[in-house]
Amino acid sequence: MNYENIIFEVENGVATVTMNRPKALNSLNIEILQELSHAVKEVAANDEIMGLVITGAGKAFVAGADIVQMKEYNGEQARNYATFGQNVFNEIETLEKPVIAAVNGYALGGGNELCMACDIRIASEKAVFGQPEVNLGILPFFGGTQRLGRLVGAGRAKELVFTAAYIKADEAYRIGLANKVVEPDALMDATKEMMATILTKSPIGVKYGKVAVNKGLDMDLKNALELETSFAGLCFSTEDQKEGMNAFVEKRAAEFKNK
Ligand code: CO8
């Protein structure tokens, strides 16, 4: 696919998607969401790509859904758009590879919802987070009403959704929305460094860890623990489990093969 609204690059087994409509602050129209979805599928299908980074060009990560495109929508079009955006973000959340959002600037509305669908958020000191939808007569509906509460708790989620407050990176870090805050110039290096650390680990352990955390959040504890147990059994049937434990005993670094 020829991408026009995103930049898709692969380096050292890590794909980077740069949301690239800087004149509209990378806001999410249908075209950019379609391209993002295509890129995520490309990452899923390519065994050489082990992780994904999502960031934004210019001063925004993503400043929300494209208000110009959606302002004349009727209820049915809005529902279709919400479902479409939610499906794209679900593709990111269920990608069986680690996904890090490098939040370079505004992450508002659908932009905050996009970064919350990623596994980890590293924020530039210039990042600004918020769910300003109530300013527009709507509620967050690319998953924000659900993922925000799961990340920061219902009380803080409601405060952000009800007040439309914009919060800076340090506050996002304080409430658990951002995993880490770094100087703007250090954002991509810090992101790559964290991804590189993850990629030295067992891909199977990372994959099952991601699925177990994500699915477990939607299950009761008993069933979630059973899911965890079943993944433990699966791990012990892999070469990587043997390699990891043998390497520990032999006091050497493990060489994982994702098998
Ligand atoms: N949609 C469309 N265009 C946008 C958006 C947006 N979300 N955000 C910014 N732009 C455009 C501006 O219109 C402007 O265009 P132009 O130069 O043609 O006038 C350009 O980007 C630059 O923006 P500003 O001049 O406003 O830049 P500032 O630095 O002055 O301000 C802000 C930056 C504070 C980020 C400001 O642009 C802003 O408030 N943007 C809107 C933020 C917002 O409300 N986002 C939430 C959108 S709703 C949403 O995401 C809901 C998700 C679920 C949707 C489901 C739909 C059915």
PDB file of C-alpha atoms and ligand atoms in Angstrom:
ATOM      1  CA  MET A   1       0.000   0.000   0.000  1.00  0.00           C
ATOM      2  CA  ASN A   2       1.147   3.536  -0.756  1.00  0.00           C
ATOM      3  CA  TYR A   3       0.728   5.442   2.466  1.00  0.00           C
ATOM      4  CA  GLU A   4      -0.214   9.119   2.192  1.00  0.00           C
ATOM      5  CA  ASN A   5      -1.258   9.983   5.745  1.00  0.00           C
ATOM      6  CA  ILE A   6       1.245   7.963   7.712  1.00  0.00           C
ATOM      7  CA  ILE A   7       4.939   7.174   7.389  1.00  0.00           C
ATOM      8  CA  PHE A   8       5.715   3.485   7.792  1.00  0.00           C
ATOM      9  CA  GLU A   9       9.321   2.526   8.452  1.00  0.00           C
ATOM     10  CA  VAL A  10      11.035  -0.646   9.639  1.00  0.00           C
ATOM     11  CA  GLU A  11      14.455  -0.653  11.280  1.00  0.00           C
ATOM     12  CA  ASN A  12      16.134  -3.418  13.277  1.00  0.00           C
ATOM     13  CA  GLY A  13      12.931  -5.442  13.491  1.00  0.00           C
ATOM     14  CA  VAL A  14      10.870  -2.527  14.816  1.00  0.00           C
ATOM     15  CA  ALA A  15       8.191  -0.801  12.749  1.00  0.00           C
ATOM     16  CA  THR A  16       7.440   2.870  13.318  1.00  0.00           C
ATOM     17  CA  VAL A  17       4.174   4.457  12.232  1.00  0.00           C
ATOM     18  CA  THR A  18       4.303   8.254  12.182  1.00  0.00           C
ATOM     19  CA  MET A  19       0.861   9.817  11.979  1.00  0.00           C
ATOM     20  CA  ASN A  20       1.481  12.399   9.293  1.00  0.00           C
ATOM     21  CA  ARG A  21      -1.202  15.032   8.681  1.00  0.00           C
ATOM     22  CA  PRO A  22       0.604  17.768  10.592  1.00  0.00           C
ATOM     23  CA  LYS A  23      -1.465  20.592   9.064  1.00  0.00           C
ATOM     24  CA  ALA A  24      -4.532  19.083  10.753  1.00  0.00           C
ATOM     25  CA  LEU A  25      -2.532  18.037  13.832  1.00  0.00           C
ATOM     26  CA  ASN A  26      -2.687  14.399  12.664  1.00  0.00           C
ATOM     27  CA  SER A  27      -6.402  14.272  13.420  1.00  0.00           C
ATOM     28  CA  LEU A  28      -8.105  10.998  12.600  1.00  0.00           C
ATOM     29  CA  ASN A  29     -10.062  11.019   9.368  1.00  0.00           C
ATOM     30  CA  ILE A  30     -11.172   7.791   7.741  1.00  0.00           C
ATOM     31  CA  GLU A  31      -8.176   7.703   5.413  1.00  0.00           C
ATOM     32  CA  ILE A  32      -5.527   7.895   8.175  1.00  0.00           C
ATOM     33  CA  LEU A  33      -7.374   5.262  10.214  1.00  0.00           C
ATOM     34  CA  GLN A  34      -7.500   2.951   7.180  1.00  0.00           C
ATOM     35  CA  GLU A  35      -3.772   3.385   6.659  1.00  0.00           C
ATOM     36  CA  LEU A  36      -3.048   2.817  10.343  1.00  0.00           C
ATOM     37  CA  SER A  37      -5.117  -0.373  10.226  1.00  0.00           C
ATOM     38  CA  HIS A  38      -3.244  -1.548   7.136  1.00  0.00           C
ATOM     39  CA  ALA A  39       0.108  -0.879   8.799  1.00  0.00           C
ATOM     40  CA  VAL A  40      -0.892  -2.819  11.928  1.00  0.00           C
ATOM     41  CA  LYS A  41      -1.896  -5.778   9.741  1.00  0.00           C
ATOM     42  CA  GLU A  42       1.464  -5.521   7.960  1.00  0.00           C
ATOM     43  CA  VAL A  43       3.245  -5.683  11.319  1.00  0.00           C
ATOM     44  CA  ALA A  44       1.106  -8.658  12.407  1.00  0.00           C
ATOM     45  CA  ALA A  45       1.841 -10.582   9.210  1.00  0.00           C
ATOM     46  CA  ASN A  46       5.601  -9.963   9.073  1.00  0.00           C
ATOM     47  CA  ASP A  47       7.650 -12.337  11.249  1.00  0.00           C
ATOM     48  CA  GLU A  48      10.695 -10.095  10.867  1.00  0.00           C
ATOM     49  CA  ILE A  49       8.908  -7.253  12.703  1.00  0.00           C
ATOM     50  CA  MET A  50       8.902  -7.814  16.454  1.00  0.00           C
ATOM     51  CA  GLY A  51       7.479  -4.534  17.767  1.00  0.00           C
ATOM     52  CA  LEU A  52       5.627  -1.374  16.787  1.00  0.00           C
ATOM     53  CA  VAL A  53       6.117   2.282  17.736  1.00  0.00           C
ATOM     54  CA  ILE A  54       3.433   4.874  17.029  1.00  0.00           C
ATOM     55  CA  THR A  55       4.227   8.598  17.056  1.00  0.00           C
ATOM     56  CA  GLY A  56       3.128  11.825  15.367  1.00  0.00           C
ATOM     57  CA  ALA A  57       4.708  14.321  12.963  1.00  0.00           C
ATOM     58  CA  GLY A  58       4.963  17.938  14.071  1.00  0.00           C
ATOM     59  CA  LYS A  59       3.550  19.342  17.308  1.00  0.00           C
ATOM     60  CA  ALA A  60       0.803  16.756  17.782  1.00  0.00           C
ATOM     61  CA  PHE A  61       0.701  13.055  18.456  1.00  0.00           C
ATOM     62  CA  VAL A  62      -2.956  13.087  17.344  1.00  0.00           C
ATOM     63  CA  ALA A  63      -5.349  15.957  18.181  1.00  0.00           C
ATOM     64  CA  GLY A  64      -8.426  13.730  18.052  1.00  0.00           C
ATOM     65  CA  ALA A  65     -10.917  12.589  15.491  1.00  0.00           C
ATOM     66  CA  ASP A  66     -11.207  14.886  12.475  1.00  0.00           C
ATOM     67  CA  ILE A  67     -13.875  17.341  13.584  1.00  0.00           C
ATOM     68  CA  VAL A  68     -14.206  18.823  10.084  1.00  0.00           C
ATOM     69  CA  GLN A  69     -14.957  15.407   8.582  1.00  0.00           C
ATOM     70  CA  MET A  70     -17.400  14.242  11.253  1.00  0.00           C
ATOM     71  CA  LYS A  71     -19.279  17.442  12.070  1.00  0.00           C
ATOM     72  CA  GLU A  72     -22.206  16.743   9.715  1.00  0.00           C
ATOM     73  CA  TYR A  73     -22.517  13.045  10.626  1.00  0.00           C
ATOM     74  CA  ASN A  74     -25.925  11.717  11.591  1.00  0.00           C
ATOM     75  CA  GLY A  75     -26.330   9.165  14.380  1.00  0.00           C
ATOM     76  CA  GLU A  76     -25.834   6.157  12.149  1.00  0.00           C
ATOM     77  CA  GLN A  77     -22.685   7.578  10.535  1.00  0.00           C
ATOM     78  CA  ALA A  78     -21.341   8.407  13.999  1.00  0.00           C
ATOM     79  CA  ARG A  79     -21.991   4.849  15.203  1.00  0.00           C
ATOM     80  CA  ASN A  80     -20.282   3.430  12.112  1.00  0.00           C
ATOM     81  CA  TYR A  81     -17.305   5.736  12.606  1.00  0.00           C
ATOM     82  CA  ALA A  82     -17.070   4.877  16.283  1.00  0.00           C
ATOM     83  CA  THR A  83     -17.140   1.156  15.478  1.00  0.00           C
ATOM     84  CA  PHE A  84     -14.538   1.592  12.766  1.00  0.00           C
ATOM     85  CA  GLY A  85     -12.162   3.547  15.020  1.00  0.00           C
ATOM     86  CA  GLN A  86     -12.700   1.129  17.901  1.00  0.00           C
ATOM     87  CA  ASN A  87     -11.901  -1.812  15.601  1.00  0.00           C
ATOM     88  CA  VAL A  88      -8.641  -0.208  14.474  1.00  0.00           C
ATOM     89  CA  PHE A  89      -7.621   0.459  18.075  1.00  0.00           C
ATOM     90  CA  ASN A  90      -8.598  -3.110  19.010  1.00  0.00           C
ATOM     91  CA  GLU A  91      -6.245  -4.334  16.281  1.00  0.00           C
ATOM     92  CA  ILE A  92      -3.436  -2.450  18.021  1.00  0.00           C
ATOM     93  CA  GLU A  93      -4.401  -3.714  21.462  1.00  0.00           C
ATOM     94  CA  THR A  94      -4.621  -7.325  20.298  1.00  0.00           C
ATOM     95  CA  LEU A  95      -1.483  -7.254  18.126  1.00  0.00           C
ATOM     96  CA  GLU A  96       0.635 -10.039  19.601  1.00  0.00           C
ATOM     97  CA  LYS A  97       3.726  -7.850  19.611  1.00  0.00           C
ATOM     98  CA  PRO A  98       4.631  -4.974  21.925  1.00  0.00           C
ATOM     99  CA  VAL A  99       3.363  -1.534  20.905  1.00  0.00           C
ATOM    100  CA  ILE A 100       4.793   1.686  22.369  1.00  0.00           C
ATOM    101  CA  ALA A 101       3.270   5.133  21.833  1.00  0.00           C
ATOM    102  CA  ALA A 102       5.925   7.854  21.648  1.00  0.00           C
ATOM    103  CA  VAL A 103       3.671  10.767  22.583  1.00  0.00           C
ATOM    104  CA  ASN A 104       5.389  13.814  21.118  1.00  0.00           C
ATOM    105  CA  GLY A 105       2.657  16.442  21.606  1.00  0.00           C
ATOM    106  CA  TYR A 106      -1.130  16.782  21.750  1.00  0.00           C
ATOM    107  CA  ALA A 107      -2.841  13.449  22.487  1.00  0.00           C
ATOM    108  CA  LEU A 108      -6.427  14.639  22.644  1.00  0.00           C
ATOM    109  CA  GLY A 109      -9.731  12.833  22.208  1.00  0.00           C
ATOM    110  CA  GLY A 110      -9.130  10.054  19.695  1.00  0.00           C
ATOM    111  CA  GLY A 111      -5.400  10.742  20.109  1.00  0.00           C
ATOM    112  CA  ASN A 112      -5.485   9.896  23.785  1.00  0.00           C
ATOM    113  CA  GLU A 113      -7.641   6.899  22.895  1.00  0.00           C
ATOM    114  CA  LEU A 114      -5.047   5.800  20.334  1.00  0.00           C
ATOM    115  CA  CYS A 115      -2.171   5.995  22.789  1.00  0.00           C
ATOM    116  CA  MET A 116      -4.233   4.099  25.379  1.00  0.00           C
ATOM    117  CA  ALA A 117      -4.676   1.224  22.903  1.00  0.00           C
ATOM    118  CA  CYS A 118      -0.870   0.912  22.876  1.00  0.00           C
ATOM    119  CA  ASP A 119       0.820  -1.164  25.584  1.00  0.00           C
ATOM    120  CA  ILE A 120       3.118   1.564  26.904  1.00  0.00           C
ATOM    121  CA  ARG A 121       3.136   5.374  26.622  1.00  0.00           C
ATOM    122  CA  ILE A 122       6.381   7.324  26.700  1.00  0.00           C
ATOM    123  CA  ALA A 123       5.668  11.047  26.825  1.00  0.00           C
ATOM    124  CA  SER A 124       7.726  13.989  25.726  1.00  0.00           C
ATOM    125  CA  GLU A 125       7.703  16.871  28.217  1.00  0.00           C
ATOM    126  CA  LYS A 126       5.718  18.653  25.476  1.00  0.00           C
ATOM    127  CA  ALA A 127       2.929  16.048  25.450  1.00  0.00           C
ATOM    128  CA  VAL A 128      -0.572  17.144  26.423  1.00  0.00           C
ATOM    129  CA  PHE A 129      -3.280  14.600  27.160  1.00  0.00           C
ATOM    130  CA  GLY A 130      -7.029  15.033  27.395  1.00  0.00           C
ATOM    131  CA  GLN A 131     -10.523  13.948  26.432  1.00  0.00           C
ATOM    132  CA  PRO A 132     -12.111  17.230  25.278  1.00  0.00           C
ATOM    133  CA  GLU A 133     -15.182  15.653  23.626  1.00  0.00           C
ATOM    134  CA  VAL A 134     -17.698  17.270  25.999  1.00  0.00           C
ATOM    135  CA  ASN A 135     -16.599  20.621  24.532  1.00  0.00           C
ATOM    136  CA  LEU A 136     -18.041  19.348  21.236  1.00  0.00           C
ATOM    137  CA  GLY A 137     -21.323  17.952  22.521  1.00  0.00           C
ATOM    138  CA  ILE A 138     -20.197  14.321  22.421  1.00  0.00           C
ATOM    139  CA  LEU A 139     -18.462  11.762  24.621  1.00  0.00           C
ATOM    140  CA  PRO A 140     -15.209   9.929  23.859  1.00  0.00           C
ATOM    141  CA  PHE A 141     -16.092   7.046  21.590  1.00  0.00           C
ATOM    142  CA  PHE A 142     -12.947   5.486  20.240  1.00  0.00           C
ATOM    143  CA  GLY A 143     -12.741   3.470  23.472  1.00  0.00           C
ATOM    144  CA  GLY A 144     -11.894   6.359  25.821  1.00  0.00           C
ATOM    145  CA  THR A 145     -14.722   5.845  28.260  1.00  0.00           C
ATOM    146  CA  GLN A 146     -13.489   2.296  28.822  1.00  0.00           C
ATOM    147  CA  ARG A 147      -9.698   2.324  28.531  1.00  0.00           C
ATOM    148  CA  LEU A 148      -9.151   5.525  30.535  1.00  0.00           C
ATOM    149  CA  GLY A 149     -10.891   4.152  33.625  1.00  0.00           C
ATOM    150  CA  ARG A 150      -8.974   0.896  33.331  1.00  0.00           C
ATOM    151  CA  LEU A 151      -5.672   2.828  33.260  1.00  0.00           C
ATOM    152  CA  VAL A 152      -6.196   5.590  35.812  1.00  0.00           C
ATOM    153  CA  GLY A 153      -9.298   4.511  37.763  1.00  0.00           C
ATOM    154  CA  ALA A 154     -12.914   5.572  37.369  1.00  0.00           C
ATOM    155  CA  GLY A 155     -12.690   8.760  39.462  1.00  0.00           C
ATOM    156  CA  ARG A 156      -9.821  10.301  37.492  1.00  0.00           C
ATOM    157  CA  ALA A 157     -11.300   9.103  34.200  1.00  0.00           C
ATOM    158  CA  LYS A 158     -14.595  10.799  34.981  1.00  0.00           C
ATOM    159  CA  GLU A 159     -12.820  14.005  35.987  1.00  0.00           C
ATOM    160  CA  LEU A 160     -10.955  14.103  32.656  1.00  0.00           C
ATOM    161  CA  VAL A 161     -14.054  13.181  30.629  1.00  0.00           C
ATOM    162  CA  PHE A 162     -16.397  15.585  32.477  1.00  0.00           C
ATOM    163  CA  THR A 163     -14.085  18.615  32.628  1.00  0.00           C
ATOM    164  CA  ALA A 164     -12.282  18.174  29.271  1.00  0.00           C
ATOM    165  CA  ALA A 165      -9.131  19.245  31.135  1.00  0.00           C
ATOM    166  CA  TYR A 166      -5.821  19.106  29.324  1.00  0.00           C
ATOM    167  CA  ILE A 167      -3.057  17.625  31.448  1.00  0.00           C
ATOM    168  CA  LYS A 168       0.674  17.875  30.913  1.00  0.00           C
ATOM    169  CA  ALA A 169       3.073  14.954  30.727  1.00  0.00           C
ATOM    170  CA  ASP A 170       4.120  15.073  34.391  1.00  0.00           C
ATOM    171  CA  GLU A 171       0.490  14.894  35.549  1.00  0.00           C
ATOM    172  CA  ALA A 172      -0.195  12.085  33.060  1.00  0.00           C
ATOM    173  CA  TYR A 173       2.762  10.259  34.600  1.00  0.00           C
ATOM    174  CA  ARG A 174       1.549  10.946  38.142  1.00  0.00           C
ATOM    175  CA  ILE A 175      -1.860   9.385  37.469  1.00  0.00           C
ATOM    176  CA  GLY A 176      -0.481   6.410  35.533  1.00  0.00           C
ATOM    177  CA  LEU A 177      -1.489   7.444  32.037  1.00  0.00           C
ATOM    178  CA  ALA A 178       2.113   7.904  30.886  1.00  0.00           C
ATOM    179  CA  ASN A 179       4.737   5.290  31.790  1.00  0.00           C
ATOM    180  CA  LYS A 180       7.652   7.691  31.527  1.00  0.00           C
ATOM    181  CA  VAL A 181       8.388  11.340  30.696  1.00  0.00           C
ATOM    182  CA  VAL A 182      11.504  12.390  28.806  1.00  0.00           C
ATOM    183  CA  GLU A 183      12.932  15.537  27.217  1.00  0.00           C
ATOM    184  CA  PRO A 184      11.489  16.143  23.729  1.00  0.00           C
ATOM    185  CA  ASP A 185      14.803  15.444  21.970  1.00  0.00           C
ATOM    186  CA  ALA A 186      15.182  12.164  23.848  1.00  0.00           C
ATOM    187  CA  LEU A 187      11.726  10.801  23.012  1.00  0.00           C
ATOM    188  CA  MET A 188      12.544   8.503  20.112  1.00  0.00           C
ATOM    189  CA  ASP A 189      15.798   7.261  21.662  1.00  0.00           C
ATOM    190  CA  ALA A 190      14.026   6.465  24.946  1.00  0.00           C
ATOM    191  CA  THR A 191      11.269   4.686  23.050  1.00  0.00           C
ATOM    192  CA  LYS A 192      13.715   2.669  20.954  1.00  0.00           C
ATOM    193  CA  GLU A 193      15.720   1.831  24.060  1.00  0.00           C
ATOM    194  CA  MET A 194      12.663   0.459  25.845  1.00  0.00           C
ATOM    195  CA  MET A 195      11.622  -1.495  22.768  1.00  0.00           C
ATOM    196  CA  ALA A 196      15.165  -2.880  22.395  1.00  0.00           C
ATOM    197  CA  THR A 197      15.070  -4.049  26.015  1.00  0.00           C
ATOM    198  CA  ILE A 198      11.734  -5.782  25.429  1.00  0.00           C
ATOM    199  CA  LEU A 199      13.067  -7.430  22.280  1.00  0.00           C
ATOM    200  CA  THR A 200      15.918  -9.068  24.206  1.00  0.00           C
ATOM    201  CA  LYS A 201      13.275 -10.974  26.185  1.00  0.00           C
ATOM    202  CA  SER A 202      11.375 -14.086  25.197  1.00  0.00           C
ATOM    203  CA  PRO A 203       8.851 -13.040  22.509  1.00  0.00           C
ATOM    204  CA  ILE A 204       6.547 -15.831  23.619  1.00  0.00           C
ATOM    205  CA  GLY A 205       6.607 -14.629  27.232  1.00  0.00           C
ATOM    206  CA  VAL A 206       5.959 -11.059  26.099  1.00  0.00           C
ATOM    207  CA  LYS A 207       3.126 -12.145  23.795  1.00  0.00           C
ATOM    208  CA  TYR A 208       1.346 -14.261  26.404  1.00  0.00           C
ATOM    209  CA  GLY A 209       2.010 -11.600  29.042  1.00  0.00           C
ATOM    210  CA  LYS A 210       0.298  -9.001  26.847  1.00  0.00           C
ATOM    211  CA  VAL A 211      -2.695 -11.216  26.101  1.00  0.00           C
ATOM    212  CA  ALA A 212      -3.057 -12.279  29.743  1.00  0.00           C
ATOM    213  CA  VAL A 213      -2.997  -8.702  31.059  1.00  0.00           C
ATOM    214  CA  ASN A 214      -5.412  -7.458  28.389  1.00  0.00           C
ATOM    215  CA  LYS A 215      -7.896 -10.326  28.548  1.00  0.00           C
ATOM    216  CA  GLY A 216      -7.623 -10.557  32.322  1.00  0.00           C
ATOM    217  CA  LEU A 217      -8.896  -7.000  32.678  1.00  0.00           C
ATOM    218  CA  ASP A 218     -12.197  -8.158  31.170  1.00  0.00           C
ATOM    219  CA  MET A 219     -12.497 -11.335  33.282  1.00  0.00           C
ATOM    220  CA  ASP A 220     -13.138 -12.227  36.891  1.00  0.00           C
ATOM    221  CA  LEU A 221     -10.001 -13.148  38.850  1.00  0.00           C
ATOM    222  CA  LYS A 222     -10.696 -16.894  38.922  1.00  0.00           C
ATOM    223  CA  ASN A 223     -11.042 -17.179  35.141  1.00  0.00           C
ATOM    224  CA  ALA A 224      -8.160 -14.762  34.557  1.00  0.00           C
ATOM    225  CA  LEU A 225      -5.887 -16.924  36.714  1.00  0.00           C
ATOM    226  CA  GLU A 226      -6.980 -20.009  34.746  1.00  0.00           C
ATOM    227  CA  LEU A 227      -6.016 -18.179  31.558  1.00  0.00           C
ATOM    228  CA  GLU A 228      -2.626 -17.353  33.094  1.00  0.00           C
ATOM    229  CA  THR A 229      -2.204 -21.029  34.040  1.00  0.00           C
ATOM    230  CA  SER A 230      -2.982 -22.189  30.514  1.00  0.00           C
ATOM    231  CA  PHE A 231      -0.350 -19.794  29.128  1.00  0.00           C
ATOM    232  CA  ALA A 232       2.167 -21.151  31.672  1.00  0.00           C
ATOM    233  CA  GLY A 233       1.527 -24.644  30.271  1.00  0.00           C
ATOM    234  CA  LEU A 234       1.992 -23.410  26.720  1.00  0.00           C
ATOM    235  CA  CYS A 235       5.302 -21.718  27.614  1.00  0.00           C
ATOM    236  CA  PHE A 236       6.681 -24.974  29.011  1.00  0.00           C
ATOM    237  CA  SER A 237       6.140 -26.633  25.627  1.00  0.00           C
ATOM    238  CA  THR A 238       8.418 -24.104  23.882  1.00  0.00           C
ATOM    239  CA  GLU A 239      12.119 -24.172  23.025  1.00  0.00           C
ATOM    240  CA  ASP A 240      12.443 -20.653  24.418  1.00  0.00           C
ATOM    241  CA  GLN A 241      11.462 -21.802  27.921  1.00  0.00           C
ATOM    242  CA  LYS A 242      14.207 -24.465  27.770  1.00  0.00           C
ATOM    243  CA  GLU A 243      16.680 -21.923  26.416  1.00  0.00           C
ATOM    244  CA  GLY A 244      15.782 -19.283  29.000  1.00  0.00           C
ATOM    245  CA  MET A 245      16.139 -21.606  31.975  1.00  0.00           C
ATOM    246  CA  ASN A 246      19.231 -23.389  30.643  1.00  0.00           C
ATOM    247  CA  ALA A 247      20.860 -20.009  30.008  1.00  0.00           C
ATOM    248  CA  PHE A 248      20.133 -18.995  33.608  1.00  0.00           C
ATOM    249  CA  VAL A 249      21.670 -22.177  34.997  1.00  0.00           C
ATOM    250  CA  GLU A 250      24.662 -21.903  32.653  1.00  0.00           C
ATOM    251  CA  LYS A 251      25.116 -18.213  33.580  1.00  0.00           C
ATOM    252  CA  ARG A 252      24.904 -16.936  30.007  1.00  0.00           C
ATOM    253  CA  ALA A 253      22.553 -14.694  28.056  1.00  0.00           C
ATOM    254  CA  ALA A 254      19.568 -16.487  26.540  1.00  0.00           C
ATOM    255  CA  GLU A 255      19.150 -16.593  22.791  1.00  0.00           C
ATOM    256  CA  PHE A 256      15.435 -16.718  22.143  1.00  0.00           C
ATOM    257  CA  LYS A 257      14.101 -17.981  18.816  1.00  0.00           C
ATOM    258  CA  ASN A 258      10.370 -17.321  19.275  1.00  0.00           C
ATOM    259  CA  LYS A 259       9.726 -21.069  19.128  1.00  0.00           C
TER     260      LYS A 259
HETATM  261  N1  CO8 B   1      -9.961  17.837  13.717  1.00  0.00           N
HETATM  262  C1  CO8 B   1      -9.768  18.550  12.588  1.00  0.00           C
HETATM  263  N2  CO8 B   1      -8.856  19.534  12.480  1.00  0.00           N
HETATM  264  C2  CO8 B   1      -8.117  19.811  13.568  1.00  0.00           C
HETATM  265  C3  CO8 B   1      -8.250  19.108  14.774  1.00  0.00           C
HETATM  266  C4  CO8 B   1      -9.234  18.082  14.826  1.00  0.00           C
HETATM  267  N3  CO8 B   1      -9.400  17.311  15.910  1.00  0.00           N
HETATM  268  N4  CO8 B   1      -7.374  19.601  15.667  1.00  0.00           N
HETATM  269  C5  CO8 B   1      -6.715  20.595  15.046  1.00  0.00           C
HETATM  270  N5  CO8 B   1      -7.141  20.720  13.775  1.00  0.00           N
HETATM  271  C6  CO8 B   1      -6.685  21.674  12.765  1.00  0.00           C
HETATM  272  C7  CO8 B   1      -7.169  23.078  13.072  1.00  0.00           C
HETATM  273  O1  CO8 B   1      -8.489  23.252  12.616  1.00  0.00           O
HETATM  274  C8  CO8 B   1      -6.151  23.897  12.317  1.00  0.00           C
HETATM  275  O2  CO8 B   1      -6.489  23.877  10.957  1.00  0.00           O
HETATM  276  P1  CO8 B   1      -6.394  25.256  10.079  1.00  0.00           P
HETATM  277  O3  CO8 B   1      -4.945  25.624  10.107  1.00  0.00           O
HETATM  278  O4  CO8 B   1      -6.879  24.830   8.730  1.00  0.00           O
HETATM  279  O5  CO8 B   1      -7.246  26.261  10.754  1.00  0.00           O
HETATM  280  C9  CO8 B   1      -4.878  23.101  12.472  1.00  0.00           C
HETATM  281  O6  CO8 B   1      -5.280  21.775  12.821  1.00  0.00           O
HETATM  282  C10 CO8 B   1      -3.973  23.620  13.581  1.00  0.00           C
HETATM  283  O7  CO8 B   1      -4.741  23.703  14.746  1.00  0.00           O
HETATM  284  P2  CO8 B   1      -4.818  25.029  15.659  1.00  0.00           P
HETATM  285  O8  CO8 B   1      -4.609  26.245  14.826  1.00  0.00           O
HETATM  286  O9  CO8 B   1      -6.078  24.951  16.452  1.00  0.00           O
HETATM  287  O10 CO8 B   1      -3.547  24.809  16.573  1.00  0.00           O
HETATM  288  P3  CO8 B   1      -3.313  25.392  18.047  1.00  0.00           P
HETATM  289  O11 CO8 B   1      -1.888  25.091  18.373  1.00  0.00           O
HETATM  290  O12 CO8 B   1      -3.781  26.794  18.148  1.00  0.00           O
HETATM  291  O13 CO8 B   1      -4.271  24.490  19.004  1.00  0.00           O
HETATM  292  C11 CO8 B   1      -5.237  22.445  19.820  1.00  0.00           C
HETATM  293  C12 CO8 B   1      -4.004  23.132  19.181  1.00  0.00           C
HETATM  294  C13 CO8 B   1      -5.418  22.955  21.250  1.00  0.00           C
HETATM  295  C14 CO8 B   1      -4.915  20.959  19.846  1.00  0.00           C
HETATM  296  C15 CO8 B   1      -6.480  22.744  18.979  1.00  0.00           C
HETATM  297  O14 CO8 B   1      -6.199  22.460  17.596  1.00  0.00           O
HETATM  298  C16 CO8 B   1      -7.680  21.917  19.347  1.00  0.00           C
HETATM  299  O15 CO8 B   1      -8.337  22.208  20.332  1.00  0.00           O
HETATM  300  N6  CO8 B   1      -8.008  20.859  18.537  1.00  0.00           N
HETATM  301  C17 CO8 B   1      -9.182  20.050  18.741  1.00  0.00           C
HETATM  302  C18 CO8 B   1      -8.938  19.076  19.859  1.00  0.00           C
HETATM  303  C19 CO8 B   1     -10.182  18.262  20.087  1.00  0.00           C
HETATM  304  O16 CO8 B   1     -11.222  18.756  20.458  1.00  0.00           O
HETATM  305  N7  CO8 B   1     -10.039  16.942  19.885  1.00  0.00           N
HETATM  306  C20 CO8 B   1     -11.122  15.996  20.112  1.00  0.00           C
HETATM  307  C21 CO8 B   1     -11.833  15.694  18.825  1.00  0.00           C
HETATM  308  S1  CO8 B   1     -13.260  14.672  19.090  1.00  0.00           S
HETATM  309  C22 CO8 B   1     -12.670  13.108  19.241  1.00  0.00           C
HETATM  310  O17 CO8 B   1     -11.501  12.866  19.136  1.00  0.00           O
HETATM  311  C23 CO8 B   1     -13.693  12.053  19.528  1.00  0.00           C
HETATM  312  C24 CO8 B   1     -13.185  10.639  19.272  1.00  0.00           C
HETATM  313  C25 CO8 B   1     -14.319   9.713  18.897  1.00  0.00           C
HETATM  314  C26 CO8 B   1     -14.933  10.232  17.635  1.00  0.00           C
HETATM  315  C27 CO8 B   1     -16.003   9.379  17.095  1.00  0.00           C
HETATM  316  C28 CO8 B   1     -16.622  10.102  15.892  1.00  0.00           C
HETATM  317  C29 CO8 B   1     -17.928   9.600  15.389  1.00  0.00           C
END
